[in-house]
Amino acid sequence: MATNETPIETYITKHQEQFLEDLKAWLRIPSISTLPEHKADVKHAAEYAIGQLQRIGMSEATLIPTNGHPLVYSEWLKAPGKPTLLIYGHYDVQPVDPIELWESAPFDPTIRNGNIYARGSSDDKGQVMVIFKALETLMAVNDTLPINIKVLLEGEEEAGGESIAHYITTTPERLGCDAAFICDTHMPAADMPALITGLRGIIYTEVEVQGATQDLHSGSYGGVAPNPLHSLAIIISRLKDEDGHIHIPGLYDKVRKPHPQEQEFWEKDPLHIKEAYLREMGVNQLSGELEYPPLERTGGRPTLEVHGISGGFVGEGAKTVIPAVAKAKISLRLPPDLKSQEVFTLFEKTVHEVAPAGVTVNVINVHGGEGIIVSPDSAPIQAASAALAEVYGKPPVFLREGGSIPIAALFDAVLHVPVVLMGFGLPDDNLHAPNEKYALSQFFNGIRTVASFVQKLAQK
Ligand code: BES
Ligand code: ZN
């Protein structure tokens, strides 16, 4: 072995198996936050995180009860005069359906072709384990940490993150810091490190359409009865046309023009992300607003998606029913200048306006969160950039991602600190889908990068 290997590298190499065992044990806990029957599992996953934080040697690691799933808070503040980094992650995961499409069971973490397959491996337990192991390594090697660290984890991210939003807005003193770090994003490829400069906001809604007071026979009533399923289809088709334009008056008013440099990046697409989209989705043509480049469509434009429709008869065979009720789950992704509450108001108004006569429509605001734009110029982001360059051998690209991490905007708004969005997921990690995976190389390079990032923050 080379004699110039650093103690950090030696520790990581020596503990590889242990790191993976700890990751697997955590991934075995089915911490699905949106399903009430998994409430105890979610808590169990939080307790597992506490165990990891204690093992690192953090001064404090506690569960904070909330109205929903608990928060995990931990701190180590023994580096006077040094900056404080607040690290965020989430230990809850998405549901697993359609379960039959998983090659190995979602909560039986399995290593194949250099990847670990399990729900939460990439989003976000694997990425949080990167943080635990980076801190563990630094503490084990130096008997101390180079900066002050606060860790805040939530178990409701996939369910809208209400409790953490409440906690941050009511207890900002406790979270005082010089920078926040969120490890819940991606890189375009394993040899293309990235820092994320923007995320979209979101509103998630449910549209309920009520027709008659009960299901009806379509022979007796077809011709006079309202059909909520059909009305819902009409509403949906009026909200967005086939060219991806959303017909919600006022929606586009506040979309800010991108910086010319970003515009150029979107148009030229030097990383060939358009081809990657086609490949990853297995389609031969992209949808959406063709007059905007694909990167702008995912990063900088509002979009509207229908996630599910229910109502009527979907069993085997035939049943001639006119359903009394139909429902759709619909969300919008919002570039950072559109505020979720304002957009919900516009959305609700439009749904009522476009609904056909004869049905009653109710629009429910399930959850919402704001997007964020971060400047790449701050010292913490420069430190992250240097750490990525060191580990990956090339400087990172600066990119927006289309997903939402509402906590990022809250950190910005409430704590007024730079937010570093640095994650090690890859585009084909199958987030929220069957066969979610995390590349082991990304797991270990992530640990190296976060350890280096934390050290660099001490040197400012
Ligand atoms: N890790 C994702 C966010 C993400 C996805 C960032 C893709 C970048 C690219 C996060 O866990 C997530 O899925 N968030 C939800 C937020 C929502 C439930 C408020 C999302 O984006 O759907
Ligand atoms: Zn996530």
PDB file of C-alpha atoms in Angstrom, residues 15-260:
ATOM      1  CA  HIS A  15     -13.970   0.042   7.750  1.00  0.00           C
ATOM      2  CA  GLN A  16     -15.553  -0.480   4.338  1.00  0.00           C
ATOM      3  CA  GLU A  17     -17.389  -3.623   5.361  1.00  0.00           C
ATOM      4  CA  GLN A  18     -18.599  -2.089   8.606  1.00  0.00           C
ATOM      5  CA  PHE A  19     -19.884   1.002   6.778  1.00  0.00           C
ATOM      6  CA  LEU A  20     -21.845  -1.211   4.401  1.00  0.00           C
ATOM      7  CA  GLU A  21     -23.231  -3.338   7.223  1.00  0.00           C
ATOM      8  CA  ASP A  22     -24.454  -0.217   9.019  1.00  0.00           C
ATOM      9  CA  LEU A  23     -26.022   1.058   5.807  1.00  0.00           C
ATOM     10  CA  LYS A  24     -27.767  -2.257   5.198  1.00  0.00           C
ATOM     11  CA  ALA A  25     -29.094  -2.449   8.728  1.00  0.00           C
ATOM     12  CA  TRP A  26     -30.605   1.001   8.334  1.00  0.00           C
ATOM     13  CA  LEU A  27     -32.080   0.220   4.924  1.00  0.00           C
ATOM     14  CA  ARG A  28     -33.771  -2.876   6.352  1.00  0.00           C
ATOM     15  CA  ILE A  29     -36.068  -0.635   8.408  1.00  0.00           C
ATOM     16  CA  PRO A  30     -39.148   0.165   6.284  1.00  0.00           C
ATOM     17  CA  SER A  31     -39.466   3.829   7.284  1.00  0.00           C
ATOM     18  CA  ILE A  32     -42.300   4.729   4.903  1.00  0.00           C
ATOM     19  CA  SER A  33     -43.596   8.012   6.287  1.00  0.00           C
ATOM     20  CA  THR A  34     -46.826   8.238   4.314  1.00  0.00           C
ATOM     21  CA  LEU A  35     -48.246   4.877   5.459  1.00  0.00           C
ATOM     22  CA  PRO A  36     -49.674   4.909   9.003  1.00  0.00           C
ATOM     23  CA  GLU A  37     -48.928   1.205   9.487  1.00  0.00           C
ATOM     24  CA  HIS A  38     -45.198   2.014   9.314  1.00  0.00           C
ATOM     25  CA  LYS A  39     -45.236   4.599  12.102  1.00  0.00           C
ATOM     26  CA  ALA A  40     -43.196   2.410  14.449  1.00  0.00           C
ATOM     27  CA  ASP A  41     -40.691   1.634  11.688  1.00  0.00           C
ATOM     28  CA  VAL A  42     -40.179   5.322  11.032  1.00  0.00           C
ATOM     29  CA  LYS A  43     -39.397   5.829  14.723  1.00  0.00           C
ATOM     30  CA  HIS A  44     -37.110   2.818  14.683  1.00  0.00           C
ATOM     31  CA  ALA A  45     -35.157   4.358  11.767  1.00  0.00           C
ATOM     32  CA  ALA A  46     -34.811   7.587  13.780  1.00  0.00           C
ATOM     33  CA  GLU A  47     -33.472   5.608  16.728  1.00  0.00           C
ATOM     34  CA  TYR A  48     -31.006   3.876  14.461  1.00  0.00           C
ATOM     35  CA  ALA A  49     -29.738   7.299  13.372  1.00  0.00           C
ATOM     36  CA  ILE A  50     -29.331   8.306  17.017  1.00  0.00           C
ATOM     37  CA  GLY A  51     -27.196   5.195  17.549  1.00  0.00           C
ATOM     38  CA  GLN A  52     -24.951   6.197  14.651  1.00  0.00           C
ATOM     39  CA  LEU A  53     -24.599   9.753  15.943  1.00  0.00           C
ATOM     40  CA  GLN A  54     -23.691   8.472  19.406  1.00  0.00           C
ATOM     41  CA  ARG A  55     -21.155   6.146  17.887  1.00  0.00           C
ATOM     42  CA  ILE A  56     -19.479   9.112  16.165  1.00  0.00           C
ATOM     43  CA  GLY A  57     -19.140  10.761  19.561  1.00  0.00           C
ATOM     44  CA  MET A  58     -21.503  13.681  19.066  1.00  0.00           C
ATOM     45  CA  SER A  59     -22.155  15.503  22.366  1.00  0.00           C
ATOM     46  CA  GLU A  60     -25.878  15.153  22.031  1.00  0.00           C
ATOM     47  CA  ALA A  61     -28.216  13.060  19.903  1.00  0.00           C
ATOM     48  CA  THR A  62     -31.921  13.155  20.673  1.00  0.00           C
ATOM     49  CA  LEU A  63     -35.318  12.434  19.244  1.00  0.00           C
ATOM     50  CA  ILE A  64     -37.551  15.474  19.093  1.00  0.00           C
ATOM     51  CA  PRO A  65     -41.196  14.450  19.159  1.00  0.00           C
ATOM     52  CA  THR A  66     -43.547  16.270  16.777  1.00  0.00           C
ATOM     53  CA  ASN A  67     -47.173  15.962  15.776  1.00  0.00           C
ATOM     54  CA  GLY A  68     -45.959  13.613  13.080  1.00  0.00           C
ATOM     55  CA  HIS A  69     -42.747  11.607  12.896  1.00  0.00           C
ATOM     56  CA  PRO A  70     -39.873  12.572  15.198  1.00  0.00           C
ATOM     57  CA  LEU A  71     -36.953  14.783  14.267  1.00  0.00           C
ATOM     58  CA  VAL A  72     -33.420  13.734  15.089  1.00  0.00           C
ATOM     59  CA  TYR A  73     -31.196  16.469  16.467  1.00  0.00           C
ATOM     60  CA  SER A  74     -27.543  16.128  17.266  1.00  0.00           C
ATOM     61  CA  GLU A  75     -24.668  18.500  17.917  1.00  0.00           C
ATOM     62  CA  TRP A  76     -20.972  18.721  18.598  1.00  0.00           C
ATOM     63  CA  LEU A  77     -19.900  22.279  19.361  1.00  0.00           C
ATOM     64  CA  LYS A  78     -16.402  21.943  20.732  1.00  0.00           C
ATOM     65  CA  ALA A  79     -14.526  23.925  18.088  1.00  0.00           C
ATOM     66  CA  PRO A  80     -14.680  27.490  19.422  1.00  0.00           C
ATOM     67  CA  GLY A  81     -13.932  30.112  16.822  1.00  0.00           C
ATOM     68  CA  LYS A  82     -14.619  27.688  14.007  1.00  0.00           C
ATOM     69  CA  PRO A  83     -17.695  27.784  11.770  1.00  0.00           C
ATOM     70  CA  THR A  84     -20.829  25.780  12.501  1.00  0.00           C
ATOM     71  CA  LEU A  85     -22.295  23.570   9.796  1.00  0.00           C
ATOM     72  CA  LEU A  86     -25.924  22.487   9.988  1.00  0.00           C
ATOM     73  CA  ILE A  87     -26.435  19.202   8.163  1.00  0.00           C
ATOM     74  CA  TYR A  88     -29.882  18.095   7.015  1.00  0.00           C
ATOM     75  CA  GLY A  89     -31.121  14.774   5.703  1.00  0.00           C
ATOM     76  CA  HIS A  90     -34.237  12.621   5.811  1.00  0.00           C
ATOM     77  CA  TYR A  91     -34.599   9.096   7.088  1.00  0.00           C
ATOM     78  CA  ASP A  92     -38.069   8.417   5.720  1.00  0.00           C
ATOM     79  CA  VAL A  93     -38.658   6.747   2.367  1.00  0.00           C
ATOM     80  CA  GLN A  94     -41.320   6.471  -0.309  1.00  0.00           C
ATOM     81  CA  PRO A  95     -43.731   3.520  -0.546  1.00  0.00           C
ATOM     82  CA  VAL A  96     -42.526   0.530  -2.568  1.00  0.00           C
ATOM     83  CA  ASP A  97     -45.354  -0.226  -4.973  1.00  0.00           C
ATOM     84  CA  PRO A  98     -45.403  -1.672  -7.580  1.00  0.00           C
ATOM     85  CA  ILE A  99     -43.611  -4.251  -5.460  1.00  0.00           C
ATOM     86  CA  GLU A 100     -43.690  -6.972  -8.140  1.00  0.00           C
ATOM     87  CA  LEU A 101     -41.210  -4.982 -10.239  1.00  0.00           C
ATOM     88  CA  TRP A 102     -38.427  -5.154  -7.635  1.00  0.00           C
ATOM     89  CA  GLU A 103     -35.681  -7.652  -8.470  1.00  0.00           C
ATOM     90  CA  SER A 104     -34.815  -7.995  -4.798  1.00  0.00           C
ATOM     91  CA  ALA A 105     -37.140  -7.053  -1.954  1.00  0.00           C
ATOM     92  CA  PRO A 106     -37.107  -3.296  -1.218  1.00  0.00           C
ATOM     93  CA  PHE A 107     -36.123  -3.757   2.424  1.00  0.00           C
ATOM     94  CA  ASP A 108     -33.628  -6.539   1.843  1.00  0.00           C
ATOM     95  CA  PRO A 109     -30.622  -4.471   0.724  1.00  0.00           C
ATOM     96  CA  THR A 110     -28.759  -6.414  -1.934  1.00  0.00           C
ATOM     97  CA  ILE A 111     -25.494  -5.650  -3.702  1.00  0.00           C
ATOM     98  CA  ARG A 112     -25.414  -6.254  -7.472  1.00  0.00           C
ATOM     99  CA  ASN A 113     -22.979  -4.810 -10.033  1.00  0.00           C
ATOM    100  CA  GLY A 114     -21.460  -2.327  -7.642  1.00  0.00           C
ATOM    101  CA  ASN A 115     -24.801  -0.951  -6.480  1.00  0.00           C
ATOM    102  CA  ILE A 116     -26.797  -1.416  -3.316  1.00  0.00           C
ATOM    103  CA  TYR A 117     -30.477  -1.938  -4.115  1.00  0.00           C
ATOM    104  CA  ALA A 118     -33.100  -0.957  -1.531  1.00  0.00           C
ATOM    105  CA  ARG A 119     -35.782   1.642  -0.968  1.00  0.00           C
ATOM    106  CA  GLY A 120     -34.052   4.686   0.508  1.00  0.00           C
ATOM    107  CA  SER A 121     -30.570   3.642  -0.656  1.00  0.00           C
ATOM    108  CA  SER A 122     -30.216   6.870  -2.630  1.00  0.00           C
ATOM    109  CA  ASP A 123     -33.130   8.925  -1.295  1.00  0.00           C
ATOM    110  CA  ASP A 124     -31.991   9.596   1.328  1.00  0.00           C
ATOM    111  CA  LYS A 125     -30.747   7.085   3.903  1.00  0.00           C
ATOM    112  CA  GLY A 126     -27.682   6.160   1.843  1.00  0.00           C
ATOM    113  CA  GLN A 127     -26.736   9.812   1.525  1.00  0.00           C
ATOM    114  CA  VAL A 128     -27.284  10.417   5.248  1.00  0.00           C
ATOM    115  CA  MET A 129     -25.083   7.397   5.998  1.00  0.00           C
ATOM    116  CA  VAL A 130     -22.396   9.130   3.895  1.00  0.00           C
ATOM    117  CA  ILE A 131     -22.547  11.989   6.406  1.00  0.00           C
ATOM    118  CA  PHE A 132     -22.479   9.703   9.450  1.00  0.00           C
ATOM    119  CA  LYS A 133     -19.460   7.849   8.103  1.00  0.00           C
ATOM    120  CA  ALA A 134     -17.602  11.008   7.073  1.00  0.00           C
ATOM    121  CA  LEU A 135     -18.059  12.401  10.597  1.00  0.00           C
ATOM    122  CA  GLU A 136     -17.179   9.058  12.159  1.00  0.00           C
ATOM    123  CA  THR A 137     -13.983   8.928  10.116  1.00  0.00           C
ATOM    124  CA  LEU A 138     -12.925  12.470  11.006  1.00  0.00           C
ATOM    125  CA  MET A 139     -13.606  11.914  14.696  1.00  0.00           C
ATOM    126  CA  ALA A 140     -11.887   8.528  14.793  1.00  0.00           C
ATOM    127  CA  VAL A 141      -8.778   9.784  13.043  1.00  0.00           C
ATOM    128  CA  ASN A 142      -8.391  13.121  14.854  1.00  0.00           C
ATOM    129  CA  ASP A 143     -10.242  12.544  18.131  1.00  0.00           C
ATOM    130  CA  THR A 144     -12.070  15.780  17.388  1.00  0.00           C
ATOM    131  CA  LEU A 145     -13.947  17.506  14.576  1.00  0.00           C
ATOM    132  CA  PRO A 146     -12.476  20.484  12.732  1.00  0.00           C
ATOM    133  CA  ILE A 147     -15.656  22.591  12.949  1.00  0.00           C
ATOM    134  CA  ASN A 148     -18.873  22.707  14.957  1.00  0.00           C
ATOM    135  CA  ILE A 149     -21.578  20.385  13.666  1.00  0.00           C
ATOM    136  CA  LYS A 150     -25.335  20.314  14.074  1.00  0.00           C
ATOM    137  CA  VAL A 151     -27.328  17.520  12.467  1.00  0.00           C
ATOM    138  CA  LEU A 152     -31.071  17.741  11.884  1.00  0.00           C
ATOM    139  CA  LEU A 153     -32.889  14.810  10.298  1.00  0.00           C
ATOM    140  CA  GLU A 154     -36.563  14.479   9.547  1.00  0.00           C
ATOM    141  CA  GLY A 155     -38.871  11.546   8.981  1.00  0.00           C
ATOM    142  CA  GLU A 156     -41.542  13.348   6.982  1.00  0.00           C
ATOM    143  CA  GLU A 157     -39.765  14.670   3.930  1.00  0.00           C
ATOM    144  CA  GLU A 158     -41.643  12.401   1.563  1.00  0.00           C
ATOM    145  CA  ALA A 159     -44.873  13.373   3.303  1.00  0.00           C
ATOM    146  CA  GLY A 160     -44.507  17.125   2.969  1.00  0.00           C
ATOM    147  CA  GLY A 161     -42.191  17.946   5.877  1.00  0.00           C
ATOM    148  CA  GLU A 162     -44.684  19.816   8.015  1.00  0.00           C
ATOM    149  CA  SER A 163     -43.081  19.108  11.380  1.00  0.00           C
ATOM    150  CA  ILE A 164     -39.603  20.246  10.462  1.00  0.00           C
ATOM    151  CA  ALA A 165     -40.976  23.424   8.912  1.00  0.00           C
ATOM    152  CA  HIS A 166     -42.740  24.144  12.189  1.00  0.00           C
ATOM    153  CA  TYR A 167     -39.609  23.349  14.188  1.00  0.00           C
ATOM    154  CA  ILE A 168     -37.355  25.587  12.125  1.00  0.00           C
ATOM    155  CA  THR A 169     -39.685  28.553  12.154  1.00  0.00           C
ATOM    156  CA  THR A 170     -40.360  28.289  15.898  1.00  0.00           C
ATOM    157  CA  THR A 171     -36.854  27.313  17.094  1.00  0.00           C
ATOM    158  CA  PRO A 172     -34.415  29.121  14.797  1.00  0.00           C
ATOM    159  CA  GLU A 173     -32.016  29.970  17.706  1.00  0.00           C
ATOM    160  CA  ARG A 174     -31.093  26.374  18.207  1.00  0.00           C
ATOM    161  CA  LEU A 175     -30.181  25.995  14.551  1.00  0.00           C
ATOM    162  CA  GLY A 176     -27.872  29.013  14.327  1.00  0.00           C
ATOM    163  CA  CYS A 177     -25.040  28.200  11.932  1.00  0.00           C
ATOM    164  CA  ASP A 178     -22.732  29.594   9.282  1.00  0.00           C
ATOM    165  CA  ALA A 179     -23.853  27.271   6.501  1.00  0.00           C
ATOM    166  CA  ALA A 180     -26.353  24.503   5.857  1.00  0.00           C
ATOM    167  CA  PHE A 181     -25.539  21.316   3.964  1.00  0.00           C
ATOM    168  CA  ILE A 182     -28.123  19.086   2.327  1.00  0.00           C
ATOM    169  CA  CYS A 183     -27.036  15.752   0.901  1.00  0.00           C
ATOM    170  CA  ASP A 184     -30.137  14.740  -1.064  1.00  0.00           C
ATOM    171  CA  THR A 185     -29.332  15.539  -4.710  1.00  0.00           C
ATOM    172  CA  HIS A 186     -27.540  14.057  -7.718  1.00  0.00           C
ATOM    173  CA  MET A 187     -24.594  14.255 -10.054  1.00  0.00           C
ATOM    174  CA  PRO A 188     -25.157  13.800 -13.831  1.00  0.00           C
ATOM    175  CA  ALA A 189     -22.693  10.873 -13.914  1.00  0.00           C
ATOM    176  CA  ALA A 190     -20.256   9.083 -11.619  1.00  0.00           C
ATOM    177  CA  ASP A 191     -17.367  10.948 -13.242  1.00  0.00           C
ATOM    178  CA  MET A 192     -19.142  14.313 -13.276  1.00  0.00           C
ATOM    179  CA  PRO A 193     -19.341  15.856  -9.806  1.00  0.00           C
ATOM    180  CA  ALA A 194     -22.004  18.529  -9.363  1.00  0.00           C
ATOM    181  CA  LEU A 195     -23.238  21.179  -7.018  1.00  0.00           C
ATOM    182  CA  ILE A 196     -26.879  22.121  -7.256  1.00  0.00           C
ATOM    183  CA  THR A 197     -27.715  25.791  -7.718  1.00  0.00           C
ATOM    184  CA  GLY A 198     -31.496  25.551  -7.873  1.00  0.00           C
ATOM    185  CA  LEU A 199     -34.452  23.387  -6.917  1.00  0.00           C
ATOM    186  CA  ARG A 200     -38.105  23.790  -7.784  1.00  0.00           C
ATOM    187  CA  GLY A 201     -40.907  24.334  -5.321  1.00  0.00           C
ATOM    188  CA  ILE A 202     -44.066  22.257  -5.346  1.00  0.00           C
ATOM    189  CA  ILE A 203     -47.762  22.236  -4.610  1.00  0.00           C
ATOM    190  CA  TYR A 204     -49.399  18.861  -4.180  1.00  0.00           C
ATOM    191  CA  THR A 205     -53.169  18.735  -4.440  1.00  0.00           C
ATOM    192  CA  GLU A 206     -56.116  16.437  -4.593  1.00  0.00           C
ATOM    193  CA  VAL A 207     -59.080  17.263  -6.789  1.00  0.00           C
ATOM    194  CA  GLU A 208     -62.315  15.571  -5.732  1.00  0.00           C
ATOM    195  CA  VAL A 209     -65.288  15.547  -8.043  1.00  0.00           C
ATOM    196  CA  GLN A 210     -68.694  14.588  -6.707  1.00  0.00           C
ATOM    197  CA  GLY A 211     -71.627  13.779  -8.949  1.00  0.00           C
ATOM    198  CA  ALA A 212     -74.769  11.985  -7.719  1.00  0.00           C
ATOM    199  CA  THR A 213     -75.114  11.069  -4.060  1.00  0.00           C
ATOM    200  CA  GLN A 214     -74.493   7.402  -4.875  1.00  0.00           C
ATOM    201  CA  ASP A 215     -73.257   5.172  -7.697  1.00  0.00           C
ATOM    202  CA  LEU A 216     -75.813   4.801 -10.462  1.00  0.00           C
ATOM    203  CA  HIS A 217     -76.804   2.237 -13.101  1.00  0.00           C
ATOM    204  CA  SER A 218     -75.546   3.566 -16.442  1.00  0.00           C
ATOM    205  CA  GLY A 219     -78.571   2.147 -18.258  1.00  0.00           C
ATOM    206  CA  SER A 220     -81.137   3.813 -16.047  1.00  0.00           C
ATOM    207  CA  TYR A 221     -79.267   7.106 -15.604  1.00  0.00           C
ATOM    208  CA  GLY A 222     -76.859   7.343 -18.563  1.00  0.00           C
ATOM    209  CA  GLY A 223     -78.054  10.444 -20.408  1.00  0.00           C
ATOM    210  CA  VAL A 224     -79.111  12.400 -17.356  1.00  0.00           C
ATOM    211  CA  ALA A 225     -76.423  11.723 -14.747  1.00  0.00           C
ATOM    212  CA  PRO A 226     -73.199  13.699 -14.308  1.00  0.00           C
ATOM    213  CA  ASN A 227     -70.126  11.475 -14.576  1.00  0.00           C
ATOM    214  CA  PRO A 228     -67.414  12.663 -12.159  1.00  0.00           C
ATOM    215  CA  LEU A 229     -64.716  10.585 -13.867  1.00  0.00           C
ATOM    216  CA  HIS A 230     -65.451  12.170 -17.187  1.00  0.00           C
ATOM    217  CA  SER A 231     -65.699  15.614 -15.599  1.00  0.00           C
ATOM    218  CA  LEU A 232     -62.314  15.041 -13.986  1.00  0.00           C
ATOM    219  CA  ALA A 233     -60.851  14.105 -17.363  1.00  0.00           C
ATOM    220  CA  ILE A 234     -62.213  17.339 -18.807  1.00  0.00           C
ATOM    221  CA  ILE A 235     -60.772  19.369 -15.926  1.00  0.00           C
ATOM    222  CA  ILE A 236     -57.369  17.770 -16.347  1.00  0.00           C
ATOM    223  CA  SER A 237     -57.336  18.280 -20.091  1.00  0.00           C
ATOM    224  CA  ARG A 238     -58.197  21.939 -19.618  1.00  0.00           C
ATOM    225  CA  LEU A 239     -55.404  22.496 -17.081  1.00  0.00           C
ATOM    226  CA  LYS A 240     -52.576  21.512 -19.415  1.00  0.00           C
ATOM    227  CA  ASP A 241     -52.538  21.111 -23.180  1.00  0.00           C
ATOM    228  CA  GLU A 242     -50.640  18.557 -25.235  1.00  0.00           C
ATOM    229  CA  ASP A 243     -47.743  20.963 -25.735  1.00  0.00           C
ATOM    230  CA  GLY A 244     -47.134  21.225 -22.019  1.00  0.00           C
ATOM    231  CA  HIS A 245     -48.645  24.688 -21.589  1.00  0.00           C
ATOM    232  CA  ILE A 246     -50.468  25.091 -18.326  1.00  0.00           C
ATOM    233  CA  HIS A 247     -53.706  27.048 -18.604  1.00  0.00           C
ATOM    234  CA  ILE A 248     -53.796  28.628 -15.190  1.00  0.00           C
ATOM    235  CA  PRO A 249     -54.179  32.388 -15.691  1.00  0.00           C
ATOM    236  CA  GLY A 250     -51.369  34.289 -13.938  1.00  0.00           C
ATOM    237  CA  LEU A 251     -49.177  31.233 -13.424  1.00  0.00           C
ATOM    238  CA  TYR A 252     -46.367  32.300 -15.736  1.00  0.00           C
ATOM    239  CA  ASP A 253     -46.375  35.984 -14.727  1.00  0.00           C
ATOM    240  CA  LYS A 254     -43.641  35.649 -12.141  1.00  0.00           C
ATOM    241  CA  VAL A 255     -41.330  33.229 -13.899  1.00  0.00           C
ATOM    242  CA  ARG A 256     -38.048  35.131 -13.926  1.00  0.00           C
ATOM    243  CA  LYS A 257     -35.833  35.171 -17.003  1.00  0.00           C
ATOM    244  CA  PRO A 258     -32.722  33.103 -16.366  1.00  0.00           C
ATOM    245  CA  HIS A 259     -29.251  34.595 -16.234  1.00  0.00           C
ATOM    246  CA  PRO A 260     -27.805  34.707 -19.789  1.00  0.00           C
TER     247      PRO A 260
END
